[in-house]
Amino acid sequence: MRSALFNAYYWVLSIFYGLSAALAALARGRDAVTFVLRLYSKRMLATLDALAGVKVQLKGLENLPDGPCIIAAKHHSWGDGFVMFAHVDNLSFVTGDHLEKFPLVGAILKKFGAIVVDSCGGPEARAALSKSAAQVASEGRRILIYPEGHLAAPGERFRYRTGVYYMSKDFGLPVVPVATNLGCFWKQQEAKKTPGTATIEFLPALPQGLEKEDFMARMEATIEGRTNELIAQARGEPVRPSVLVEWNGRENVAKAESARA
């Protein structure tokens, strides 16, 4: 019942604030649309707590530098974005072009200054990422990116993509890894929510100047290692390593879960 109440209110809030953001996008600059998106995110997290019984606690905010940086986060849930928008100032983010298919979203993303890339990846997507990131970095903004490029179920991981490394190298930005266990309470896009306290943790920035292979290995080990510890805490279980899965549509996730059951 609590999940159903939250889900109903989720769509009410999303429609209301989506229309509000579209109107705000008509104003000069991005302050108006940023205000609407942040207010929407804060209201959504408050509703998640009040109706679904899922409280989100943040740790390690002191690890965020005052200036521009790259936030490389584990992506468990639609709720991840709400947490970032609600609590991180001066934020931009990298997203796939699939979001542009939703009415009004393309205009909102453009006005907000989001970095929209081809979801299929490849050299063209990397070039577009670099070009857009250069503009955002020159504005001194923080850039949120999900290195795996997909929503992962708790205990799973996808191949980490190299876009984070190239952005860090090209623009000299520190990379702050983020671990989470939010998927234990709000899993991917699922309607069911599990009451409890989720943790989003900002970890110390990775060393700068690393070669690509070392950088990628450290980023993955840092994010996955701490995420697995947070999952174990949420479930009261021993820490288990995450399972690498290959992306082949959402059916792949369901198949992997069935195999472990």
PDB file of C-alpha atoms in Angstrom:
ATOM      1  CA  MET A   1       0.000   0.000   0.000  1.00  0.00           C
ATOM      2  CA  ARG A   2       2.807   2.436   0.894  1.00  0.00           C
ATOM      3  CA  SER A   3       4.548   1.740  -2.405  1.00  0.00           C
ATOM      4  CA  ALA A   4       1.302   2.296  -4.304  1.00  0.00           C
ATOM      5  CA  LEU A   5       0.734   5.636  -2.576  1.00  0.00           C
ATOM      6  CA  PHE A   6       4.254   6.755  -3.356  1.00  0.00           C
ATOM      7  CA  ASN A   7       4.023   5.643  -6.989  1.00  0.00           C
ATOM      8  CA  ALA A   8       0.786   7.552  -7.494  1.00  0.00           C
ATOM      9  CA  TYR A   9       2.247  10.690  -5.961  1.00  0.00           C
ATOM     10  CA  TYR A  10       5.454  10.165  -7.957  1.00  0.00           C
ATOM     11  CA  TRP A  11       3.557  10.648 -11.207  1.00  0.00           C
ATOM     12  CA  VAL A  12       1.586  13.591  -9.857  1.00  0.00           C
ATOM     13  CA  LEU A  13       4.806  15.349  -8.849  1.00  0.00           C
ATOM     14  CA  SER A  14       6.565  14.388 -12.081  1.00  0.00           C
ATOM     15  CA  ILE A  15       3.827  15.770 -14.307  1.00  0.00           C
ATOM     16  CA  PHE A  16       3.453  18.972 -12.277  1.00  0.00           C
ATOM     17  CA  TYR A  17       7.172  19.711 -12.052  1.00  0.00           C
ATOM     18  CA  GLY A  18       7.788  18.563 -15.612  1.00  0.00           C
ATOM     19  CA  LEU A  19       5.357  21.189 -16.880  1.00  0.00           C
ATOM     20  CA  SER A  20       6.826  23.731 -14.457  1.00  0.00           C
ATOM     21  CA  ALA A  21      10.359  23.011 -15.725  1.00  0.00           C
ATOM     22  CA  ALA A  22       9.189  23.370 -19.329  1.00  0.00           C
ATOM     23  CA  LEU A  23       7.800  26.809 -18.518  1.00  0.00           C
ATOM     24  CA  ALA A  24      10.941  27.703 -16.578  1.00  0.00           C
ATOM     25  CA  ALA A  25      13.017  26.747 -19.627  1.00  0.00           C
ATOM     26  CA  LEU A  26      11.485  29.748 -21.410  1.00  0.00           C
ATOM     27  CA  ALA A  27      13.184  32.125 -18.967  1.00  0.00           C
ATOM     28  CA  ARG A  28      16.648  33.545 -19.559  1.00  0.00           C
ATOM     29  CA  GLY A  29      19.561  31.538 -18.221  1.00  0.00           C
ATOM     30  CA  ARG A  30      19.218  28.240 -16.418  1.00  0.00           C
ATOM     31  CA  ASP A  31      18.508  29.491 -12.880  1.00  0.00           C
ATOM     32  CA  ALA A  32      14.747  29.032 -13.164  1.00  0.00           C
ATOM     33  CA  VAL A  33      14.852  25.491 -14.525  1.00  0.00           C
ATOM     34  CA  THR A  34      17.574  24.561 -12.001  1.00  0.00           C
ATOM     35  CA  PHE A  35      15.377  25.836  -9.161  1.00  0.00           C
ATOM     36  CA  VAL A  36      12.416  23.755 -10.367  1.00  0.00           C
ATOM     37  CA  LEU A  37      14.467  20.569 -10.781  1.00  0.00           C
ATOM     38  CA  ARG A  38      16.020  20.938  -7.334  1.00  0.00           C
ATOM     39  CA  LEU A  39      12.669  21.601  -5.691  1.00  0.00           C
ATOM     40  CA  TYR A  40      11.186  18.594  -7.517  1.00  0.00           C
ATOM     41  CA  SER A  41      14.021  16.379  -6.270  1.00  0.00           C
ATOM     42  CA  LYS A  42      13.700  17.553  -2.678  1.00  0.00           C
ATOM     43  CA  ARG A  43       9.933  17.005  -2.723  1.00  0.00           C
ATOM     44  CA  MET A  44      10.415  13.542  -4.208  1.00  0.00           C
ATOM     45  CA  LEU A  45      12.870  12.500  -1.491  1.00  0.00           C
ATOM     46  CA  ALA A  46      10.564  13.866   1.222  1.00  0.00           C
ATOM     47  CA  THR A  47       7.683  11.897  -0.286  1.00  0.00           C
ATOM     48  CA  LEU A  48       9.827   8.756  -0.529  1.00  0.00           C
ATOM     49  CA  ASP A  49      10.451   9.028   3.212  1.00  0.00           C
ATOM     50  CA  ALA A  50       6.903   9.984   4.224  1.00  0.00           C
ATOM     51  CA  LEU A  51       4.942   7.559   2.047  1.00  0.00           C
ATOM     52  CA  ALA A  52       7.294   4.687   1.190  1.00  0.00           C
ATOM     53  CA  GLY A  53       9.321   4.729   4.407  1.00  0.00           C
ATOM     54  CA  VAL A  54      12.663   5.034   2.594  1.00  0.00           C
ATOM     55  CA  LYS A  55      15.007   7.570   4.186  1.00  0.00           C
ATOM     56  CA  VAL A  56      18.185   8.553   2.340  1.00  0.00           C
ATOM     57  CA  GLN A  57      21.314   9.518   4.269  1.00  0.00           C
ATOM     58  CA  LEU A  58      24.365  11.102   2.677  1.00  0.00           C
ATOM     59  CA  LYS A  59      27.933  10.496   3.774  1.00  0.00           C
ATOM     60  CA  GLY A  60      31.243  11.966   2.651  1.00  0.00           C
ATOM     61  CA  LEU A  61      30.011  15.290   1.281  1.00  0.00           C
ATOM     62  CA  GLU A  62      33.278  16.752   2.552  1.00  0.00           C
ATOM     63  CA  ASN A  63      34.986  14.807  -0.251  1.00  0.00           C
ATOM     64  CA  LEU A  64      33.325  17.036  -2.865  1.00  0.00           C
ATOM     65  CA  PRO A  65      35.716  19.836  -3.898  1.00  0.00           C
ATOM     66  CA  ASP A  66      34.367  23.374  -3.957  1.00  0.00           C
ATOM     67  CA  GLY A  67      35.139  23.784  -7.652  1.00  0.00           C
ATOM     68  CA  PRO A  68      34.404  21.684 -10.741  1.00  0.00           C
ATOM     69  CA  CYS A  69      34.806  17.927 -10.572  1.00  0.00           C
ATOM     70  CA  ILE A  70      33.437  14.704 -12.025  1.00  0.00           C
ATOM     71  CA  ILE A  71      31.081  12.666  -9.849  1.00  0.00           C
ATOM     72  CA  ALA A  72      31.314   9.019 -10.933  1.00  0.00           C
ATOM     73  CA  ALA A  73      28.408   7.219  -9.293  1.00  0.00           C
ATOM     74  CA  LYS A  74      26.952   3.749  -9.042  1.00  0.00           C
ATOM     75  CA  HIS A  75      23.469   3.729 -10.567  1.00  0.00           C
ATOM     76  CA  HIS A  76      20.984   1.501  -8.736  1.00  0.00           C
ATOM     77  CA  SER A  77      17.735   3.373  -9.023  1.00  0.00           C
ATOM     78  CA  TRP A  78      15.739   6.206 -10.528  1.00  0.00           C
ATOM     79  CA  GLY A  79      16.089   7.695  -7.052  1.00  0.00           C
ATOM     80  CA  ASP A  80      19.834   8.279  -7.544  1.00  0.00           C
ATOM     81  CA  GLY A  81      19.257  11.366  -9.651  1.00  0.00           C
ATOM     82  CA  PHE A  82      16.897  12.906  -7.108  1.00  0.00           C
ATOM     83  CA  VAL A  83      19.575  12.607  -4.425  1.00  0.00           C
ATOM     84  CA  MET A  84      22.183  14.346  -6.587  1.00  0.00           C
ATOM     85  CA  PHE A  85      19.926  17.182  -7.743  1.00  0.00           C
ATOM     86  CA  ALA A  86      18.684  17.789  -4.218  1.00  0.00           C
ATOM     87  CA  HIS A  87      22.081  17.923  -2.526  1.00  0.00           C
ATOM     88  CA  VAL A  88      24.814  18.845  -5.045  1.00  0.00           C
ATOM     89  CA  ASP A  89      25.128  22.473  -6.126  1.00  0.00           C
ATOM     90  CA  ASN A  90      26.127  23.659  -9.588  1.00  0.00           C
ATOM     91  CA  LEU A  91      25.466  20.287 -11.183  1.00  0.00           C
ATOM     92  CA  SER A  92      25.350  19.099 -14.756  1.00  0.00           C
ATOM     93  CA  PHE A  93      25.010  15.469 -15.784  1.00  0.00           C
ATOM     94  CA  VAL A  94      25.670  13.049 -18.617  1.00  0.00           C
ATOM     95  CA  THR A  95      22.633  11.257 -20.007  1.00  0.00           C
ATOM     96  CA  GLY A  96      21.745   9.116 -22.991  1.00  0.00           C
ATOM     97  CA  ASP A  97      19.733  10.541 -25.862  1.00  0.00           C
ATOM     98  CA  HIS A  98      16.889   8.140 -25.052  1.00  0.00           C
ATOM     99  CA  LEU A  99      15.483  10.755 -22.643  1.00  0.00           C
ATOM    100  CA  GLU A 100      14.850  13.131 -25.508  1.00  0.00           C
ATOM    101  CA  LYS A 101      11.991  10.924 -26.715  1.00  0.00           C
ATOM    102  CA  PHE A 102       9.835  12.080 -23.783  1.00  0.00           C
ATOM    103  CA  PRO A 103       7.736  15.195 -24.482  1.00  0.00           C
ATOM    104  CA  LEU A 104       9.333  18.480 -23.312  1.00  0.00           C
ATOM    105  CA  VAL A 105      12.350  16.684 -21.786  1.00  0.00           C
ATOM    106  CA  GLY A 106      14.689  17.580 -24.642  1.00  0.00           C
ATOM    107  CA  ALA A 107      14.057  21.305 -24.189  1.00  0.00           C
ATOM    108  CA  ILE A 108      14.525  21.047 -20.423  1.00  0.00           C
ATOM    109  CA  LEU A 109      17.803  19.142 -20.796  1.00  0.00           C
ATOM    110  CA  LYS A 110      19.128  21.673 -23.290  1.00  0.00           C
ATOM    111  CA  LYS A 111      18.255  24.640 -21.082  1.00  0.00           C
ATOM    112  CA  PHE A 112      19.697  22.987 -17.979  1.00  0.00           C
ATOM    113  CA  GLY A 113      22.956  22.311 -19.809  1.00  0.00           C
ATOM    114  CA  ALA A 114      22.898  18.522 -19.569  1.00  0.00           C
ATOM    115  CA  ILE A 115      25.463  16.570 -21.581  1.00  0.00           C
ATOM    116  CA  VAL A 116      23.408  14.385 -23.933  1.00  0.00           C
ATOM    117  CA  VAL A 117      25.257  11.588 -25.752  1.00  0.00           C
ATOM    118  CA  ASP A 118      24.356   8.683 -28.015  1.00  0.00           C
ATOM    119  CA  SER A 119      23.246   5.812 -25.774  1.00  0.00           C
ATOM    120  CA  CYS A 120      24.916   3.314 -28.132  1.00  0.00           C
ATOM    121  CA  GLY A 121      28.358   4.743 -27.436  1.00  0.00           C
ATOM    122  CA  GLY A 122      31.250   4.571 -29.897  1.00  0.00           C
ATOM    123  CA  PRO A 123      33.790   7.154 -31.165  1.00  0.00           C
ATOM    124  CA  GLU A 124      31.072   9.634 -32.166  1.00  0.00           C
ATOM    125  CA  ALA A 125      29.539   9.529 -28.703  1.00  0.00           C
ATOM    126  CA  ARG A 126      32.962  10.027 -27.110  1.00  0.00           C
ATOM    127  CA  ALA A 127      33.638  13.068 -29.321  1.00  0.00           C
ATOM    128  CA  ALA A 128      30.237  14.540 -28.471  1.00  0.00           C
ATOM    129  CA  LEU A 129      30.846  13.885 -24.775  1.00  0.00           C
ATOM    130  CA  SER A 130      34.198  15.680 -24.933  1.00  0.00           C
ATOM    131  CA  LYS A 131      32.765  18.691 -26.748  1.00  0.00           C
ATOM    132  CA  SER A 132      29.814  19.123 -24.385  1.00  0.00           C
ATOM    133  CA  ALA A 133      31.900  18.451 -21.292  1.00  0.00           C
ATOM    134  CA  ALA A 134      34.366  21.146 -22.351  1.00  0.00           C
ATOM    135  CA  GLN A 135      31.593  23.746 -22.221  1.00  0.00           C
ATOM    136  CA  VAL A 136      30.321  22.538 -18.844  1.00  0.00           C
ATOM    137  CA  ALA A 137      33.840  22.365 -17.389  1.00  0.00           C
ATOM    138  CA  SER A 138      34.570  25.917 -18.558  1.00  0.00           C
ATOM    139  CA  GLU A 139      31.542  27.037 -16.530  1.00  0.00           C
ATOM    140  CA  GLY A 140      33.045  25.493 -13.387  1.00  0.00           C
ATOM    141  CA  ARG A 141      30.205  23.020 -12.894  1.00  0.00           C
ATOM    142  CA  ARG A 142      30.246  19.555 -11.365  1.00  0.00           C
ATOM    143  CA  ILE A 143      29.549  16.764 -13.829  1.00  0.00           C
ATOM    144  CA  LEU A 144      27.558  13.697 -12.746  1.00  0.00           C
ATOM    145  CA  ILE A 145      28.141  10.555 -14.787  1.00  0.00           C
ATOM    146  CA  TYR A 146      27.215   6.903 -14.290  1.00  0.00           C
ATOM    147  CA  PRO A 147      30.290   5.032 -15.601  1.00  0.00           C
ATOM    148  CA  GLU A 148      28.402   1.798 -16.309  1.00  0.00           C
ATOM    149  CA  GLY A 149      25.806   3.575 -18.415  1.00  0.00           C
ATOM    150  CA  HIS A 150      22.940   1.431 -17.090  1.00  0.00           C
ATOM    151  CA  LEU A 151      20.837   0.829 -14.007  1.00  0.00           C
ATOM    152  CA  ALA A 152      22.385  -2.113 -12.170  1.00  0.00           C
ATOM    153  CA  ALA A 153      20.583  -4.343  -9.692  1.00  0.00           C
ATOM    154  CA  PRO A 154      22.252  -4.600  -6.250  1.00  0.00           C
ATOM    155  CA  GLY A 155      25.057  -7.135  -6.520  1.00  0.00           C
ATOM    156  CA  GLU A 156      25.520  -6.653 -10.264  1.00  0.00           C
ATOM    157  CA  ARG A 157      27.906  -4.544 -12.282  1.00  0.00           C
ATOM    158  CA  PHE A 158      28.289  -3.708 -15.945  1.00  0.00           C
ATOM    159  CA  ARG A 159      31.480  -2.942 -17.821  1.00  0.00           C
ATOM    160  CA  TYR A 160      32.800   0.454 -16.762  1.00  0.00           C
ATOM    161  CA  ARG A 161      33.162   2.835 -19.690  1.00  0.00           C
ATOM    162  CA  THR A 162      36.206   5.006 -20.316  1.00  0.00           C
ATOM    163  CA  GLY A 163      34.380   8.324 -20.763  1.00  0.00           C
ATOM    164  CA  VAL A 164      35.146   9.328 -17.173  1.00  0.00           C
ATOM    165  CA  TYR A 165      38.878   8.820 -17.733  1.00  0.00           C
ATOM    166  CA  TYR A 166      38.952  10.935 -20.879  1.00  0.00           C
ATOM    167  CA  MET A 167      36.946  13.766 -19.308  1.00  0.00           C
ATOM    168  CA  SER A 168      39.254  13.812 -16.302  1.00  0.00           C
ATOM    169  CA  LYS A 169      42.346  13.776 -18.495  1.00  0.00           C
ATOM    170  CA  ASP A 170      41.127  16.352 -21.017  1.00  0.00           C
ATOM    171  CA  PHE A 171      39.962  18.917 -18.472  1.00  0.00           C
ATOM    172  CA  GLY A 172      42.148  18.128 -15.458  1.00  0.00           C
ATOM    173  CA  LEU A 173      39.150  17.472 -13.223  1.00  0.00           C
ATOM    174  CA  PRO A 174      39.262  15.348 -10.052  1.00  0.00           C
ATOM    175  CA  VAL A 175      36.979  12.303 -10.023  1.00  0.00           C
ATOM    176  CA  VAL A 176      34.873  11.662  -6.901  1.00  0.00           C
ATOM    177  CA  PRO A 177      33.485   8.082  -6.787  1.00  0.00           C
ATOM    178  CA  VAL A 178      30.058   7.501  -5.237  1.00  0.00           C
ATOM    179  CA  ALA A 179      28.789   4.248  -3.722  1.00  0.00           C
ATOM    180  CA  THR A 180      25.186   3.423  -2.875  1.00  0.00           C
ATOM    181  CA  ASN A 181      22.804   0.785  -1.560  1.00  0.00           C
ATOM    182  CA  LEU A 182      19.642   2.630  -2.630  1.00  0.00           C
ATOM    183  CA  GLY A 183      18.801  -0.290  -4.903  1.00  0.00           C
ATOM    184  CA  CYS A 184      18.089  -2.412  -1.827  1.00  0.00           C
ATOM    185  CA  PHE A 185      15.141  -0.097  -1.090  1.00  0.00           C
ATOM    186  CA  TRP A 186      14.176   1.304  -4.512  1.00  0.00           C
ATOM    187  CA  LYS A 187      15.421  -1.161  -7.091  1.00  0.00           C
ATOM    188  CA  GLN A 188      15.981   0.175 -10.591  1.00  0.00           C
ATOM    189  CA  GLN A 189      12.545   1.168 -11.923  1.00  0.00           C
ATOM    190  CA  GLU A 190      10.473  -1.208  -9.809  1.00  0.00           C
ATOM    191  CA  ALA A 191       7.183  -0.110  -8.274  1.00  0.00           C
ATOM    192  CA  LYS A 192       7.795  -1.905  -4.966  1.00  0.00           C
ATOM    193  CA  LYS A 193       9.737   0.005  -2.331  1.00  0.00           C
ATOM    194  CA  THR A 194      11.279  -1.545   0.799  1.00  0.00           C
ATOM    195  CA  PRO A 195      11.242   0.684   3.914  1.00  0.00           C
ATOM    196  CA  GLY A 196      14.597   1.410   5.530  1.00  0.00           C
ATOM    197  CA  THR A 197      17.543   3.802   5.470  1.00  0.00           C
ATOM    198  CA  ALA A 198      19.555   3.958   2.258  1.00  0.00           C
ATOM    199  CA  THR A 199      23.071   5.368   2.093  1.00  0.00           C
ATOM    200  CA  ILE A 200      24.716   7.419  -0.652  1.00  0.00           C
ATOM    201  CA  GLU A 201      28.420   7.874   0.065  1.00  0.00           C
ATOM    202  CA  PHE A 202      30.851  10.271  -1.632  1.00  0.00           C
ATOM    203  CA  LEU A 203      34.327   8.758  -1.476  1.00  0.00           C
ATOM    204  CA  PRO A 204      37.761  10.444  -1.603  1.00  0.00           C
ATOM    205  CA  ALA A 205      38.779  11.615  -5.074  1.00  0.00           C
ATOM    206  CA  LEU A 206      40.873   9.253  -7.164  1.00  0.00           C
ATOM    207  CA  PRO A 207      44.557  10.169  -7.671  1.00  0.00           C
ATOM    208  CA  GLN A 208      45.065  12.322 -10.747  1.00  0.00           C
ATOM    209  CA  GLY A 209      47.558  11.555 -13.504  1.00  0.00           C
ATOM    210  CA  LEU A 210      46.937   7.795 -13.601  1.00  0.00           C
ATOM    211  CA  GLU A 211      47.252   5.823 -16.816  1.00  0.00           C
ATOM    212  CA  LYS A 212      43.953   4.639 -18.270  1.00  0.00           C
ATOM    213  CA  GLU A 213      44.180   0.992 -17.163  1.00  0.00           C
ATOM    214  CA  ASP A 214      45.151   1.930 -13.600  1.00  0.00           C
ATOM    215  CA  PHE A 215      42.490   4.636 -13.425  1.00  0.00           C
ATOM    216  CA  MET A 216      39.716   2.352 -14.648  1.00  0.00           C
ATOM    217  CA  ALA A 217      40.736  -0.459 -12.284  1.00  0.00           C
ATOM    218  CA  ARG A 218      40.847   1.886  -9.279  1.00  0.00           C
ATOM    219  CA  MET A 219      37.550   3.557 -10.092  1.00  0.00           C
ATOM    220  CA  GLU A 220      35.721   0.251 -10.476  1.00  0.00           C
ATOM    221  CA  ALA A 221      37.306  -1.311  -7.392  1.00  0.00           C
ATOM    222  CA  THR A 222      36.511   1.768  -5.280  1.00  0.00           C
ATOM    223  CA  ILE A 223      32.883   2.112  -6.348  1.00  0.00           C
ATOM    224  CA  GLU A 224      32.057  -1.591  -6.393  1.00  0.00           C
ATOM    225  CA  GLY A 225      33.951  -2.369  -3.187  1.00  0.00           C
ATOM    226  CA  ARG A 226      32.208   0.256  -1.072  1.00  0.00           C
ATOM    227  CA  THR A 227      28.841  -0.380  -2.737  1.00  0.00           C
ATOM    228  CA  ASN A 228      29.093  -4.073  -1.857  1.00  0.00           C
ATOM    229  CA  GLU A 229      29.851  -3.140   1.762  1.00  0.00           C
ATOM    230  CA  LEU A 230      26.811  -0.848   1.898  1.00  0.00           C
ATOM    231  CA  ILE A 231      24.603  -3.575   0.384  1.00  0.00           C
ATOM    232  CA  ALA A 232      25.842  -6.033   3.012  1.00  0.00           C
ATOM    233  CA  GLN A 233      25.021  -3.531   5.776  1.00  0.00           C
ATOM    234  CA  ALA A 234      21.517  -2.977   4.419  1.00  0.00           C
ATOM    235  CA  ARG A 235      20.801  -6.688   4.139  1.00  0.00           C
ATOM    236  CA  GLY A 236      22.648  -7.870   7.239  1.00  0.00           C
ATOM    237  CA  GLU A 237      24.702 -10.266   5.128  1.00  0.00           C
ATOM    238  CA  PRO A 238      28.411 -10.888   4.508  1.00  0.00           C
ATOM    239  CA  VAL A 239      30.055  -8.747   1.847  1.00  0.00           C
ATOM    240  CA  ARG A 240      29.876 -10.409  -1.568  1.00  0.00           C
ATOM    241  CA  PRO A 241      31.630  -9.315  -4.775  1.00  0.00           C
ATOM    242  CA  SER A 242      29.371  -7.960  -7.495  1.00  0.00           C
ATOM    243  CA  VAL A 243      28.667 -10.103 -10.541  1.00  0.00           C
ATOM    244  CA  LEU A 244      29.664  -8.815 -13.979  1.00  0.00           C
ATOM    245  CA  VAL A 245      26.776  -9.039 -16.447  1.00  0.00           C
ATOM    246  CA  GLU A 246      26.611  -8.210 -20.127  1.00  0.00           C
ATOM    247  CA  TRP A 247      23.976  -5.738 -21.269  1.00  0.00           C
ATOM    248  CA  ASN A 248      21.375  -7.145 -23.630  1.00  0.00           C
ATOM    249  CA  GLY A 249      18.252  -5.254 -22.717  1.00  0.00           C
ATOM    250  CA  ARG A 250      16.364  -5.406 -19.442  1.00  0.00           C
ATOM    251  CA  GLU A 251      15.729  -9.146 -19.931  1.00  0.00           C
ATOM    252  CA  ASN A 252      19.365  -9.712 -19.077  1.00  0.00           C
ATOM    253  CA  VAL A 253      18.899  -8.393 -15.529  1.00  0.00           C
ATOM    254  CA  ALA A 254      15.865 -10.596 -14.898  1.00  0.00           C
ATOM    255  CA  LYS A 255      17.711 -13.641 -16.244  1.00  0.00           C
ATOM    256  CA  ALA A 256      20.701 -13.026 -13.989  1.00  0.00           C
ATOM    257  CA  GLU A 257      18.449 -12.657 -10.943  1.00  0.00           C
ATOM    258  CA  SER A 258      16.630 -15.909 -11.771  1.00  0.00           C
ATOM    259  CA  ALA A 259      19.915 -17.741 -12.041  1.00  0.00           C
ATOM    260  CA  ARG A 260      20.954 -16.616  -8.558  1.00  0.00           C
ATOM    261  CA  ALA A 261      17.584 -17.391  -6.951  1.00  0.00           C
TER     262      ALA A 261
END
